[in-house]
Tab-separated table of C-alpha atoms in Angstrom:
chain	number	residue	atom	x	y	z
X	230	MET	CA	47.698	27.037	-29.546
X	231	HIS	CA	45.922	26.668	-32.868
X	232	GLY	CA	42.999	29.122	-32.813
X	233	PRO	CA	44.569	32.110	-34.617
X	234	GLU	CA	46.074	29.898	-37.352
X	235	ILE	CA	42.733	28.142	-37.846
X	236	LEU	CA	41.074	31.549	-38.147
X	237	VAL	CA	43.417	32.973	-40.800
X	238	ARG	CA	43.469	29.685	-42.711
X	239	THR	CA	39.660	29.625	-42.789
X	240	LEU	CA	39.349	33.315	-43.699
X	241	SER	CA	41.727	32.787	-46.609
X	242	LYS	CA	38.856	31.010	-48.400
X	243	ARG	CA	36.124	33.078	-50.061
X	244	THR	CA	33.096	31.390	-48.495
X	245	ARG	CA	30.738	34.323	-47.792
X	246	VAL	CA	28.356	35.083	-50.678
X	247	ASP	CA	26.380	38.337	-50.859
X	248	SER	CA	23.118	39.055	-52.703
X	249	TYR	CA	25.079	40.027	-55.843
X	250	ASP	CA	26.902	36.662	-55.908
X	251	ASN	CA	30.180	38.242	-54.833
X	252	ARG	CA	32.288	35.868	-52.771
X	253	TRP	CA	34.095	37.293	-49.751
X	254	GLN	CA	36.549	36.112	-47.149
X	255	TYR	CA	35.084	38.469	-44.564
X	256	HIS	CA	31.677	40.123	-44.524
X	257	SER	CA	30.582	42.421	-41.715
X	258	ARG	CA	26.971	41.224	-42.045
X	259	SER	CA	28.047	37.644	-41.357
X	260	ASP	CA	28.909	36.067	-38.010
X	261	HIS	CA	31.203	33.553	-39.723
X	262	HIS	CA	34.459	35.079	-38.464
X	263	SER	CA	33.229	35.296	-34.871
X	264	LYS	CA	32.011	31.700	-34.813
X	265	VAL	CA	35.289	30.439	-36.283
X	266	ALA	CA	37.235	32.427	-33.669
X	267	CYS	CA	35.087	31.015	-30.849
X	268	TRP	CA	35.471	27.505	-32.267
X	269	GLY	CA	39.251	27.869	-32.152
X	270	ILE	CA	39.180	29.209	-28.597
X	271	THR	CA	37.046	26.278	-27.458
X	272	PHE	CA	39.300	23.805	-29.285
X	273	ASP	CA	42.413	25.174	-27.581
X	274	LEU	CA	40.725	25.390	-24.196
X	275	LEU	CA	39.642	21.752	-24.360
X	276	GLN	CA	43.257	20.713	-24.820
X	277	CYS	CA	44.447	22.890	-21.932
X	278	SER	CA	41.771	22.066	-19.361
X	279	PRO	CA	41.581	18.486	-18.025
X	280	LEU	CA	38.695	19.522	-15.773
X	281	LEU	CA	36.620	20.824	-18.686
X	282	ARG	CA	37.262	17.610	-20.634
X	283	ARG	CA	36.115	15.564	-17.637
X	284	HIS	CA	32.959	17.665	-17.251
X	285	ILE	CA	32.148	17.101	-20.929
X	286	GLU	CA	32.794	13.362	-20.707
X	287	THR	CA	30.409	13.069	-17.756
X	288	GLY	CA	27.691	15.113	-19.455
X	289	LYS	CA	27.930	18.066	-17.085
X	290	VAL	CA	28.869	20.644	-19.740
X	291	GLY	CA	27.642	21.409	-23.251
X	292	PHE	CA	27.598	24.506	-25.424
X	293	GLY	CA	25.164	26.986	-26.897
X	294	ILE	CA	25.396	29.257	-29.947
X	295	ASN	CA	23.940	32.775	-30.120
X	296	HIS	CA	22.609	32.346	-26.605
X	297	GLU	CA	20.681	35.305	-25.246
X	298	MET	CA	21.823	36.407	-21.817
X	299	ARG	CA	19.782	38.886	-19.808
X	300	ASP	CA	21.299	41.206	-17.217
X	301	PHE	CA	19.207	40.683	-14.069
X	302	VAL	CA	20.218	44.053	-12.633
X	303	HIS	CA	19.468	46.321	-15.625
X	304	ASP	CA	17.248	43.983	-17.681
X	305	ARG	CA	19.381	44.367	-20.799
X	306	LYS	CA	19.955	41.401	-23.089
X	307	LYS	CA	22.627	40.350	-25.533
X	308	ASN	CA	23.290	37.355	-27.761
X	309	LEU	CA	26.673	35.778	-27.054
X	310	ASP	CA	28.567	34.011	-29.841
X	311	LEU	CA	29.222	30.800	-27.913
X	312	VAL	CA	28.685	29.728	-24.310
X	313	LEU	CA	29.853	26.750	-22.293
X	314	CYS	CA	27.075	25.768	-19.951
X	315	THR	CA	25.349	23.129	-17.887
X	316	PRO	CA	22.524	21.451	-19.839
X	317	SER	CA	18.916	22.209	-19.002
X	318	GLY	CA	17.461	18.735	-19.198
X	319	ALA	CA	18.906	15.458	-20.382
X	320	MET	CA	21.899	15.380	-22.729
X	321	ASP	CA	20.972	14.299	-26.274
X	322	GLU	CA	23.685	11.961	-27.578
X	323	SER	CA	22.665	12.741	-31.178
X	324	ALA	CA	22.888	16.510	-30.711
X	325	PHE	CA	24.973	18.843	-32.884
X	326	THR	CA	28.609	18.813	-31.736
X	327	LEU	CA	31.599	21.100	-31.836
X	328	ALA	CA	33.003	18.829	-34.567
X	329	ASP	CA	29.816	19.324	-36.610
X	330	MET	CA	30.522	23.060	-36.693
X	331	ILE	CA	33.499	22.377	-38.968
X	332	ALA	CA	31.260	21.624	-41.950
X	333	ASP	CA	28.644	24.263	-41.101
X	334	TYR	CA	31.212	27.080	-40.864
X	335	GLU	CA	33.673	25.633	-43.414
X	336	ILE	CA	36.468	25.622	-40.857
X	337	GLU	CA	39.871	24.653	-42.284
X	338	LEU	CA	41.859	22.276	-40.080
X	339	SER	CA	45.286	20.805	-40.620
X	340	SER	CA	45.757	17.029	-40.370
X	341	GLU	CA	47.415	17.533	-36.978
X	342	GLU	CA	44.442	19.529	-35.709
X	343	GLU	CA	42.011	16.896	-37.016
X	344	ASN	CA	43.911	14.229	-35.083
X	345	GLN	CA	43.861	16.322	-31.925
X	346	LEU	CA	40.125	16.925	-32.285
X	347	SER	CA	39.470	13.182	-32.635
X	348	GLU	CA	41.068	12.628	-29.224
X	349	LEU	CA	38.818	15.148	-27.457
X	350	PRO	CA	35.429	14.320	-25.893
X	351	ASN	CA	32.329	15.246	-27.897
X	352	LEU	CA	31.156	18.678	-26.796
X	353	ARG	CA	27.433	18.750	-27.623
X	354	ARG	CA	25.005	21.572	-28.204
X	355	VAL	CA	22.429	21.631	-25.427
X	356	ARG	CA	19.523	23.616	-24.118
X	357	VAL	CA	21.388	26.171	-21.999
X	358	GLY	CA	21.078	25.880	-18.237
X	359	SER	CA	23.657	27.850	-16.245
X	360	VAL	CA	26.284	29.686	-18.290
X	361	LEU	CA	29.813	28.877	-17.125
X	362	MET	CA	31.751	30.756	-19.817
X	363	ALA	CA	30.607	33.221	-22.472
X	364	LEU	CA	32.732	33.957	-25.541
X	365	GLU	CA	32.354	37.139	-27.576
X	366	ALA	CA	34.398	37.779	-30.735
X	367	LYS	CA	34.558	41.076	-32.636
X	368	ALA	CA	36.535	42.426	-35.596
X	369	CYS	CA	37.878	45.824	-36.643
X	370	MET	CA	38.643	45.482	-40.351
X	371	THR	CA	38.374	48.948	-41.912
X	372	ALA	CA	37.634	52.600	-41.049
X	373	HIS	CA	39.358	51.830	-37.773
X	374	GLN	CA	39.093	55.203	-36.053
X	375	ARG	CA	35.420	55.650	-36.923
X	376	ALA	CA	34.612	52.100	-35.808
X	377	LEU	CA	36.278	52.314	-32.397
X	378	PRO	CA	33.423	53.815	-30.298
X	379	ARG	CA	30.987	51.144	-31.469
X	380	LEU	CA	33.560	48.371	-31.084
X	381	TYR	CA	34.277	49.448	-27.522
X	382	ASP	CA	30.586	49.797	-26.609
X	383	GLU	CA	29.685	46.364	-28.012
X	384	LEU	CA	32.533	44.669	-26.187
X	385	ASN	CA	31.896	46.547	-22.962
X	386	SER	CA	28.209	45.660	-22.969
X	387	SER	CA	29.077	41.969	-23.312
X	388	HIS	CA	30.910	41.515	-20.021
X	389	LEU	CA	28.393	43.747	-18.244
X	390	THR	CA	25.526	41.580	-19.478
X	391	VAL	CA	27.304	38.309	-18.695
X	392	HIS	CA	28.143	39.289	-15.133
X	393	GLY	CA	24.821	41.032	-14.652
X	394	ALA	CA	23.242	37.656	-15.340
X	395	SER	CA	25.772	35.562	-13.402
X	396	ASP	CA	28.748	36.929	-11.510
X	397	GLN	CA	30.328	33.445	-11.467
X	398	ALA	CA	30.276	33.139	-15.261
X	399	ILE	CA	33.580	33.670	-17.085
X	400	ALA	CA	33.445	36.483	-19.654
X	401	ALA	CA	36.004	36.078	-22.443
X	402	GLY	CA	36.569	38.506	-25.301
X	403	PHE	CA	38.424	38.125	-28.590
X	404	VAL	CA	39.184	40.991	-30.984
X	405	MET	CA	40.582	40.658	-34.505
X	406	VAL	CA	42.250	43.808	-35.879
X	407	ASN	CA	43.147	44.227	-39.557
X	408	ILE	CA	46.523	45.773	-40.427
X	409	SER	CA	46.154	45.591	-44.216
X	410	ARG	CA	47.006	48.874	-45.977
X	411	ARG	CA	44.134	48.439	-48.405
X	412	TYR	CA	40.846	46.606	-48.071
X	413	LEU	CA	37.990	45.592	-50.328
X	414	SER	CA	34.848	46.429	-48.367
X	415	PRO	CA	31.695	44.423	-49.162
X	416	ASP	CA	29.599	47.494	-48.327
X	417	LEU	CA	31.380	49.600	-50.965
X	418	ASN	CA	31.571	46.892	-53.633
X	419	LYS	CA	28.107	45.411	-53.927
X	420	ARG	CA	27.741	45.770	-57.720
X	421	ASN	CA	31.115	46.951	-58.924
X	422	ARG	CA	33.577	44.513	-57.389
X	423	ALA	CA	34.595	42.740	-60.614
X	424	ILE	CA	34.512	45.778	-62.944
X	425	ASP	CA	35.654	48.748	-60.889
X	426	PRO	CA	36.531	47.792	-57.281
X	427	ALA	CA	36.566	50.575	-54.700
X	428	TRP	CA	39.525	50.139	-52.370
X	429	SER	CA	39.621	51.477	-48.825
X	430	THR	CA	43.091	52.585	-47.762
X	431	HIS	CA	44.515	52.674	-44.249
X	432	ASP	CA	47.387	54.462	-42.563
X	433	GLN	CA	49.181	51.430	-41.156
X	434	PRO	CA	50.363	50.503	-38.626
X	435	ARG	CA	48.812	53.619	-37.049
X	436	ASP	CA	45.181	52.583	-37.635
X	437	ALA	CA	45.691	49.092	-36.247
X	438	GLN	CA	47.550	50.513	-33.251
X	439	LEU	CA	44.602	52.823	-32.502
X	440	ALA	CA	42.270	49.816	-32.425
X	441	VAL	CA	44.616	47.759	-30.245
X	442	ASP	CA	45.006	50.648	-27.811
X	443	LYS	CA	41.222	51.117	-27.593
X	444	VAL	CA	40.623	47.458	-26.791
X	445	ARG	CA	43.285	47.665	-24.074
X	446	GLN	CA	41.093	50.279	-22.349
X	447	LEU	CA	38.334	47.746	-21.691
X	448	PRO	CA	37.916	46.931	-17.993
X	449	ARG	CA	39.285	43.618	-16.712
X	450	ARG	CA	38.727	41.814	-13.460
X	451	SER	CA	40.840	39.460	-11.373
X	452	ARG	CA	38.066	38.159	-9.114
X	453	THR	CA	34.316	37.801	-8.972
X	454	GLY	CA	32.445	40.854	-7.762
X	455	ASP	CA	34.555	43.216	-9.872
X	456	THR	CA	33.644	44.659	-13.267
X	457	GLY	CA	35.357	43.643	-16.497
X	458	TYR	CA	36.472	40.785	-18.682
X	459	ASP	CA	37.957	37.717	-17.038
X	460	ALA	CA	40.159	37.192	-20.102
X	461	LEU	CA	40.678	39.150	-23.315
X	462	ALA	CA	42.798	38.556	-26.420
X	463	ILE	CA	43.767	40.711	-29.392
X	464	VAL	CA	44.881	39.140	-32.671
X	465	VAL	CA	46.216	41.212	-35.576
X	466	ILE	CA	45.772	39.949	-39.139
X	467	ASP	CA	46.572	41.190	-42.638
X	468	CYS	CA	43.458	40.764	-44.774
X	469	ALA	CA	42.848	42.685	-48.027
X	470	ASN	CA	39.582	40.735	-48.533
X	471	ASP	CA	40.391	40.309	-52.221
X	472	GLY	CA	40.988	36.565	-52.223
X	473	SER	CA	44.659	36.729	-51.260
X	474	PRO	CA	45.767	34.639	-48.270
X	475	VAL	CA	45.150	36.116	-44.834
X	476	ARG	CA	48.275	36.471	-42.723
X	477	LEU	CA	48.655	36.369	-38.944
X	478	LEU	CA	50.854	39.177	-37.614
X	479	THR	CA	53.155	38.278	-34.720
X	480	THR	CA	55.093	41.548	-34.472
X	481	PRO	CA	53.845	44.799	-32.845
X	482	PRO	CA	51.211	46.158	-32.694
X	483	ALA	CA	50.133	42.532	-32.120
X	484	PRO	CA	50.475	41.641	-28.417
X	485	GLN	CA	53.685	39.741	-27.727
X	486	GLN	CA	54.246	36.532	-25.758
X	487	GLY	CA	53.715	37.256	-22.071
X	488	ASP	CA	51.381	40.194	-22.731
X	489	ILE	CA	48.032	39.724	-20.977
X	490	TYR	CA	46.297	40.331	-24.325
X	491	HIS	CA	48.273	37.632	-26.158
X	492	TYR	CA	46.071	34.750	-27.332
X	493	ASP	CA	48.102	32.140	-25.420
X	494	SER	CA	47.761	34.166	-22.217
X	495	MET	CA	43.995	34.262	-22.650
X	496	ILE	CA	43.720	30.478	-23.078
X	497	ASP	CA	45.981	29.815	-20.074
X	498	ARG	CA	43.964	32.235	-17.983
X	499	LEU	CA	40.622	30.714	-19.026
X	500	ALA	CA	41.858	27.215	-18.165
X	501	HIS	CA	43.072	28.401	-14.758
X	502	ILE	CA	39.883	30.289	-13.904
X	503	TYR	CA	37.716	27.375	-14.995
X	504	ALA	CA	39.754	24.972	-12.838
X	505	THR	CA	39.386	27.106	-9.722
X	506	ARG	CA	35.846	28.437	-10.192
X	507	PHE	CA	34.120	25.224	-11.279
X	508	ARG	CA	36.123	22.467	-9.601
X	509	ASP	CA	33.037	21.432	-7.562
X	510	LEU	CA	30.602	21.430	-10.514
């Protein structure tokens, strides 16, 4: 699986620019990190799901970005980071592709990953018909304890909206938790970053563990008709947001191999659910 490594490699570059010309690796007002995470998930899923590759090759499946889903039951709506879907109308062979996102989001791939991507079918952006899978990515980077209620509510509303719109759709969640002991917040360093930076400090690994534990409380489901995420992953990173390389943590509190919240487990589960739920697409 390559998604988490692609994410930390990409976030190690200072590509987000604020209104004061500060350059950041991560900015809470930007959706860059979530789109990169969803790109990596899709990339890994394509390699693990022969059925999905076949559906793409035959023009049955495309993708949408920031697609608004509306809960039929409660009439609530939410924009999802990335959806895999059937196209509404004819497939445009010149449409924006998953590979085109690399330049738009300045995604950093290794030569091996570039070779693997070249062997995959072209997943194209389409006018969304029926949503088959909805991906939602969130981050908890600083002020962990204060951020947890909102993080939980945003993630919880995602699967409720997805399944309120279509119970057959697969709802997948991805959460990135920061374990850095100090952090340069864009909100606290708008004018003074270069001269007198204001550092946020964290009690680690306690703060990261609190966030991981909160995400683990989100409801999950094992079959249609139930409430919860179909698959959910937690990734722990070390990001000071000061230009230093971002590091992927593989030791606790990061979920370990075999844990249902481990990234590999999520991809395997998504591939399995897709194969069983949409085999007759």
